[in-house]
PDB file of C-alpha atoms in Angstrom:
ATOM      1  CA  MET I   1      55.574 231.039-205.857  1.00 78.00           C
ATOM      2  CA  VAL I   2      53.014 230.694-203.026  1.00 71.00           C
ATOM      3  CA  LYS I   3      55.491 229.037-200.851  1.00 72.00           C
ATOM      4  CA  ILE I   4      58.058 231.771-201.292  1.00 77.00           C
ATOM      5  CA  ILE I   5      55.143 234.228-200.807  1.00 74.00           C
ATOM      6  CA  SER I   6      54.119 232.564-197.721  1.00 67.00           C
ATOM      7  CA  PHE I   7      57.608 232.491-196.306  1.00 66.00           C
ATOM      8  CA  ILE I   8      58.376 235.913-196.660  1.00 71.00           C
ATOM      9  CA  LEU I   9      55.310 236.874-194.799  1.00 60.00           C
ATOM     10  CA  ILE I  10      56.334 234.697-192.119  1.00 68.00           C
ATOM     11  CA  ILE I  11      59.683 236.548-191.909  1.00 66.00           C
ATOM     12  CA  ILE I  12      58.317 240.113-192.028  1.00 64.00           C
ATOM     13  CA  ILE I  13      55.603 238.847-189.274  1.00 65.00           C
ATOM     14  CA  VAL I  14      58.317 237.544-187.019  1.00 57.00           C
ATOM     15  CA  PHE I  15      60.806 240.477-187.932  1.00 59.00           C
ATOM     16  CA  PHE I  16      58.148 243.105-187.223  1.00 59.00           C
ATOM     17  CA  THR I  17      56.393 241.087-183.943  1.00 57.00           C
ATOM     18  CA  TYR I  18      59.637 240.040-182.029  1.00 51.00           C
ATOM     19  CA  PRO I  19      60.555 243.714-180.854  1.00 54.00           C
ATOM     20  CA  ILE I  20      56.985 244.466-179.899  1.00 52.00           C
ATOM     21  CA  MET I  21      57.005 241.136-177.650  1.00 50.00           C
ATOM     22  CA  ALA I  22      60.038 242.081-176.105  1.00 52.00           C
ATOM     23  CA  GLN I  23      59.003 245.477-174.910  1.00 51.00           C
ATOM     24  CA  GLN I  24      58.492 245.606-171.233  1.00 50.00           C
ATOM     25  CA  THR I  25      56.034 247.769-169.318  1.00 51.00           C
ATOM     26  CA  ASP I  26      56.757 249.555-165.966  1.00 53.00           C
ATOM     27  CA  LYS I  27      53.817 247.658-164.707  1.00 56.00           C
ATOM     28  CA  PRO I  28      53.090 243.955-164.701  1.00 56.00           C
ATOM     29  CA  LYS I  29      49.435 242.627-165.810  1.00 52.00           C
ATOM     30  CA  ILE I  30      47.687 241.686-163.029  1.00 61.00           C
ATOM     31  CA  SER I  31      44.474 239.423-163.717  1.00 54.00           C
ATOM     32  CA  GLY I  32      41.205 240.125-161.695  1.00 60.00           C
ATOM     33  CA  ASP I  33      40.749 236.486-160.927  1.00 56.00           C
ATOM     34  CA  SER I  34      44.876 235.643-160.460  1.00 85.00           C
ATOM     35  CA  LEU I  35      46.525 234.622-157.334  1.00 88.00           C
ATOM     36  CA  TYR I  36      47.211 238.200-156.872  1.00 89.00           C
ATOM     37  CA  GLN I  37      43.788 239.174-156.749  1.00 91.00           C
ATOM     38  CA  SER I  38      43.364 236.002-154.004  1.00 92.00           C
ATOM     39  CA  ASN I  39      46.366 237.085-151.832  1.00 93.00           C
ATOM     40  CA  ILE I  40      45.942 240.660-151.885  1.00 93.00           C
ATOM     41  CA  LYS I  41      42.598 240.137-149.271  1.00 94.00           C
ATOM     42  CA  LYS I  42      44.478 237.855-147.029  1.00 96.00           C
ATOM     43  CA  THR I  43      45.779 238.974-143.642  1.00 96.00           C
ATOM     44  CA  ARG I  44      48.074 236.059-143.419  1.00 97.00           C
ATOM     45  CA  LEU I  45      50.045 234.463-145.920  1.00 95.00           C
ATOM     46  CA  TYR I  46      51.702 230.690-145.302  1.00 93.00           C
ATOM     47  CA  GLY I  47      51.600 231.156-141.464  1.00 95.00           C
ATOM     48  CA  VAL I  48      52.750 234.783-141.452  1.00 96.00           C
ATOM     49  CA  TYR I  49      50.646 238.010-140.600  1.00 97.00           C
ATOM     50  CA  ILE I  50      50.990 240.449-143.457  1.00 97.00           C
ATOM     51  CA  PRO I  51      50.795 243.863-142.447  1.00 98.00           C
ATOM     52  CA  LYS I  52      48.063 246.272-143.804  1.00 97.00           C
ATOM     53  CA  ASP I  53      49.944 249.714-144.018  1.00 97.00           C
ATOM     54  CA  ILE I  54      53.430 251.238-143.133  1.00 98.00           C
ATOM     55  CA  PRO I  55      52.691 251.746-139.924  1.00 98.00           C
ATOM     56  CA  GLU I  56      51.854 248.149-139.178  1.00 98.00           C
ATOM     57  CA  ALA I  57      55.066 246.673-140.834  1.00 98.00           C
ATOM     58  CA  MET I  58      56.906 249.326-138.725  1.00 98.00           C
ATOM     59  CA  ALA I  59      55.134 247.698-135.565  1.00 98.00           C
ATOM     60  CA  GLU I  60      55.721 243.948-137.194  1.00 97.00           C
ATOM     61  CA  LEU I  61      59.414 244.768-137.976  1.00 97.00           C
ATOM     62  CA  ASP I  62      60.032 246.250-134.201  1.00 97.00           C
ATOM     63  CA  LYS I  63      58.485 242.946-132.938  1.00 96.00           C
ATOM     64  CA  LEU I  64      60.909 241.045-134.949  1.00 94.00           C
ATOM     65  CA  SER I  65      63.982 242.978-134.275  1.00 95.00           C
ATOM     66  CA  THR I  66      66.358 242.975-131.279  1.00 96.00           C
ATOM     67  CA  GLN I  67      67.550 245.971-129.852  1.00 96.00           C
ATOM     68  CA  GLU I  68      71.344 245.124-130.967  1.00 96.00           C
ATOM     69  CA  ALA I  69      69.691 245.050-134.506  1.00 94.00           C
ATOM     70  CA  LYS I  70      68.004 248.767-133.666  1.00 95.00           C
ATOM     71  CA  ASP I  71      70.929 250.005-132.471  1.00 95.00           C
ATOM     72  CA  LEU I  72      73.197 249.118-135.389  1.00 93.00           C
ATOM     73  CA  LEU I  73      70.640 250.359-137.654  1.00 93.00           C
ATOM     74  CA  LYS I  74      70.678 253.719-136.177  1.00 94.00           C
ATOM     75  CA  LYS I  75      74.404 253.808-137.066  1.00 93.00           C
ATOM     76  CA  GLY I  76      73.552 253.342-140.717  1.00 91.00           C
ATOM     77  CA  ASP I  77      73.838 255.754-143.247  1.00 93.00           C
ATOM     78  CA  GLU I  78      70.378 256.180-145.354  1.00 92.00           C
ATOM     79  CA  ALA I  79      71.929 256.462-148.787  1.00 89.00           C
ATOM     80  CA  THR I  80      73.840 252.864-148.401  1.00 91.00           C
ATOM     81  CA  ILE I  81      71.325 250.968-145.422  1.00 92.00           C
ATOM     82  CA  GLY I  82      68.944 249.847-148.280  1.00 90.00           C
ATOM     83  CA  LYS I  83      71.265 248.116-150.268  1.00 89.00           C
ATOM     84  CA  LYS I  84      73.545 246.658-147.059  1.00 92.00           C
ATOM     85  CA  LEU I  85      70.250 245.202-145.718  1.00 93.00           C
ATOM     86  CA  ARG I  86      68.702 243.995-148.843  1.00 92.00           C
ATOM     87  CA  PHE I  87      69.861 240.351-148.913  1.00 93.00           C
ATOM     88  CA  GLY I  88      69.024 240.273-144.682  1.00 92.00           C
ATOM     89  CA  VAL I  89      65.833 241.601-143.696  1.00 93.00           C
ATOM     90  CA  GLY I  90      65.037 242.975-146.997  1.00 95.00           C
ATOM     91  CA  ARG I  91      65.012 239.140-148.377  1.00 96.00           C
ATOM     92  CA  TRP I  92      62.690 238.263-145.531  1.00 96.00           C
ATOM     93  CA  MET I  93      60.158 241.050-146.190  1.00 97.00           C
ATOM     94  CA  GLU I  94      60.420 240.397-149.916  1.00 96.00           C
ATOM     95  CA  TYR I  95      59.784 236.366-149.249  1.00 96.00           C
ATOM     96  CA  ASN I  96      57.688 236.738-146.159  1.00 97.00           C
ATOM     97  CA  TRP I  97      55.500 239.467-147.259  1.00 97.00           C
ATOM     98  CA  ASN I  98      55.185 237.866-150.447  1.00 95.00           C
ATOM     99  CA  PHE I  99      56.118 241.062-152.897  1.00 94.00           C
ATOM    100  CA  GLN I 100      56.454 238.610-155.783  1.00 90.00           C
ATOM    101  CA  GLU I 101      53.311 236.969-155.990  1.00 91.00           C
ATOM    102  CA  GLY I 102      51.440 239.879-154.039  1.00 93.00           C
ATOM    103  CA  SER I 103      49.911 240.351-150.269  1.00 96.00           C
ATOM    104  CA  ARG I 104      47.933 243.163-149.010  1.00 96.00           C
ATOM    105  CA  PHE I 105      51.156 244.927-147.893  1.00 98.00           C
ATOM    106  CA  SER I 106      52.737 245.075-151.319  1.00 96.00           C
ATOM    107  CA  HIS I 107      49.522 245.825-152.891  1.00 96.00           C
ATOM    108  CA  HIS I 108      49.712 248.752-150.029  1.00 97.00           C
ATOM    109  CA  LEU I 109      53.358 249.452-152.122  1.00 98.00           C
ATOM    110  CA  ARG I 110      52.111 249.315-155.411  1.00 96.00           C
ATOM    111  CA  GLU I 111      49.500 251.810-154.812  1.00 96.00           C
ATOM    112  CA  LYS I 112      52.053 254.542-153.670  1.00 97.00           C
ATOM    113  CA  GLY I 113      54.157 253.735-157.271  1.00 96.00           C
ATOM    114  CA  LEU I 114      56.587 251.196-155.957  1.00 97.00           C
ATOM    115  CA  TRP I 115      56.185 248.207-158.732  1.00 94.00           C
ATOM    116  CA  HIS I 116      59.967 247.083-158.735  1.00 95.00           C
ATOM    117  CA  MET I 117      60.592 244.732-155.789  1.00 94.00           C
ATOM    118  CA  ASP I 118      63.965 245.629-155.141  1.00 95.00           C
ATOM    119  CA  ASP I 119      62.485 249.727-154.933  1.00 96.00           C
ATOM    120  CA  MET I 120      59.997 247.774-152.363  1.00 97.00           C
ATOM    121  CA  VAL I 121      62.504 246.362-150.407  1.00 97.00           C
ATOM    122  CA  GLU I 122      64.580 249.344-149.958  1.00 97.00           C
ATOM    123  CA  TYR I 123      61.863 251.710-149.624  1.00 97.00           C
ATOM    124  CA  MET I 124      61.086 249.620-146.480  1.00 98.00           C
ATOM    125  CA  ILE I 125      64.522 249.049-145.051  1.00 97.00           C
ATOM    126  CA  VAL I 126      65.060 253.245-145.326  1.00 97.00           C
ATOM    127  CA  LEU I 127      61.330 253.874-143.314  1.00 98.00           C
ATOM    128  CA  TYR I 128      62.336 251.474-140.880  1.00 98.00           C
ATOM    129  CA  GLN I 129      65.670 252.921-140.408  1.00 97.00           C
ATOM    130  CA  ARG I 130      63.907 256.394-139.797  1.00 97.00           C
ATOM    131  CA  HIS I 131      61.262 254.803-137.493  1.00 98.00           C
ATOM    132  CA  VAL I 132      64.176 253.058-135.552  1.00 97.00           C
ATOM    133  CA  LYS I 133      65.825 256.499-135.618  1.00 97.00           C
ATOM    134  CA  SER I 134      62.708 258.579-134.589  1.00 97.00           C
ATOM    135  CA  LEU I 135      62.668 260.563-137.683  1.00 97.00           C
ATOM    136  CA  PRO I 136      59.703 261.706-139.682  1.00 97.00           C
ATOM    137  CA  LEU I 137      59.069 258.751-142.328  1.00 97.00           C
ATOM    138  CA  ASN I 138      58.155 260.901-144.867  1.00 97.00           C
ATOM    139  CA  GLU I 139      56.551 258.082-147.090  1.00 97.00           C
ATOM    140  CA  ASP I 140      55.181 260.019-149.776  1.00 97.00           C
ATOM    141  CA  ILE I 141      58.354 261.826-150.442  1.00 98.00           C
ATOM    142  CA  LEU I 142      60.270 258.862-150.180  1.00 97.00           C
ATOM    143  CA  ALA I 143      58.315 256.974-152.695  1.00 98.00           C
ATOM    144  CA  GLU I 144      58.201 259.677-155.218  1.00 98.00           C
ATOM    145  CA  GLU I 145      62.410 259.494-155.020  1.00 97.00           C
ATOM    146  CA  PHE I 146      62.392 255.844-155.855  1.00 96.00           C
ATOM    147  CA  ILE I 147      59.881 256.091-158.545  1.00 97.00           C
ATOM    148  CA  LYS I 148      62.400 259.160-160.038  1.00 97.00           C
ATOM    149  CA  LYS I 149      65.310 256.753-159.609  1.00 95.00           C
ATOM    150  CA  ARG I 150      63.062 253.618-161.520  1.00 95.00           C
ATOM    151  CA  LYS I 151      62.279 255.957-164.427  1.00 95.00           C
ATOM    152  CA  ILE I 152      66.036 256.898-164.618  1.00 94.00           C
ATOM    153  CA  LEU I 153      67.629 253.509-164.570  1.00 91.00           C
ATOM    154  CA  LYS I 154      64.531 252.441-166.793  1.00 90.00           C
ATOM    155  CA  LYS I 155      65.653 255.401-169.364  1.00 90.00           C
ATOM    156  CA  LYS I 156      69.252 254.429-169.271  1.00 88.00           C
ATOM    157  CA  GLU I 157      68.505 251.070-169.912  1.00 85.00           C
ATOM    158  CA  LEU I 158      66.543 251.808-172.859  1.00 84.00           C
ATOM    159  CA  ASP I 159      69.225 254.462-174.125  1.00 81.00           C
ATOM    160  CA  HIS I 160      71.739 251.531-173.882  1.00 76.00           C
ATOM    161  CA  SER I 161      70.022 249.013-175.825  1.00 68.00           C
ATOM    162  CA  THR I 162      70.740 249.829-179.190  1.00 60.00           C
ATOM    163  CA  ILE I 163      70.365 248.150-182.717  1.00 60.00           C
ATOM    164  CA  ASP I 164      73.623 247.730-184.585  1.00 56.00           C
ATOM    165  CA  THR I 165      73.617 248.443-188.225  1.00 60.00           C
ATOM    166  CA  ILE I 166      75.990 248.491-191.134  1.00 65.00           C
ATOM    167  CA  ASP I 167      77.041 251.683-192.054  1.00 59.00           C
ATOM    168  CA  ASP I 168      78.046 251.892-195.598  1.00 58.00           C
ATOM    169  CA  LYS I 169      79.464 255.301-195.639  1.00 59.00           C
ATOM    170  CA  LYS I 170      82.961 254.562-194.447  1.00 51.00           C
TER     171      LYS I 170
END
């Protein structure tokens, strides 16, 4: 009898805790003594200079980009440029500016409310295109647009994750 009760309790615990563990939060937990905390204080990571803010990032991208690349960027459409360059210059930024493990620049973007790496990358590509075109950057407005898009995507994701049940009324 004790074994049966123990077994039932284990099943109940597993059944109710599994969905809780599967919940995702919008913001990843970052511990106080993690690699992240160390990285956000450094000006260089793995030999690469890490900008501290958007103006420094624009200056770094200017140094790294050829005039030909800038001319092509000027011709692009803002609505699609982020997705088109995601795996080119976007991948370079994500990797070298250490968006995954944290850097002082990714921390700056997180402070603006951008937590998803794809959002950080696309945000920076759009900002750089605006910079190259000599348009106003409107950093905060653009960040809010990305935050809203991410919330909509998250809501759609949650709306589509349903539990199938047996309907015995049929």
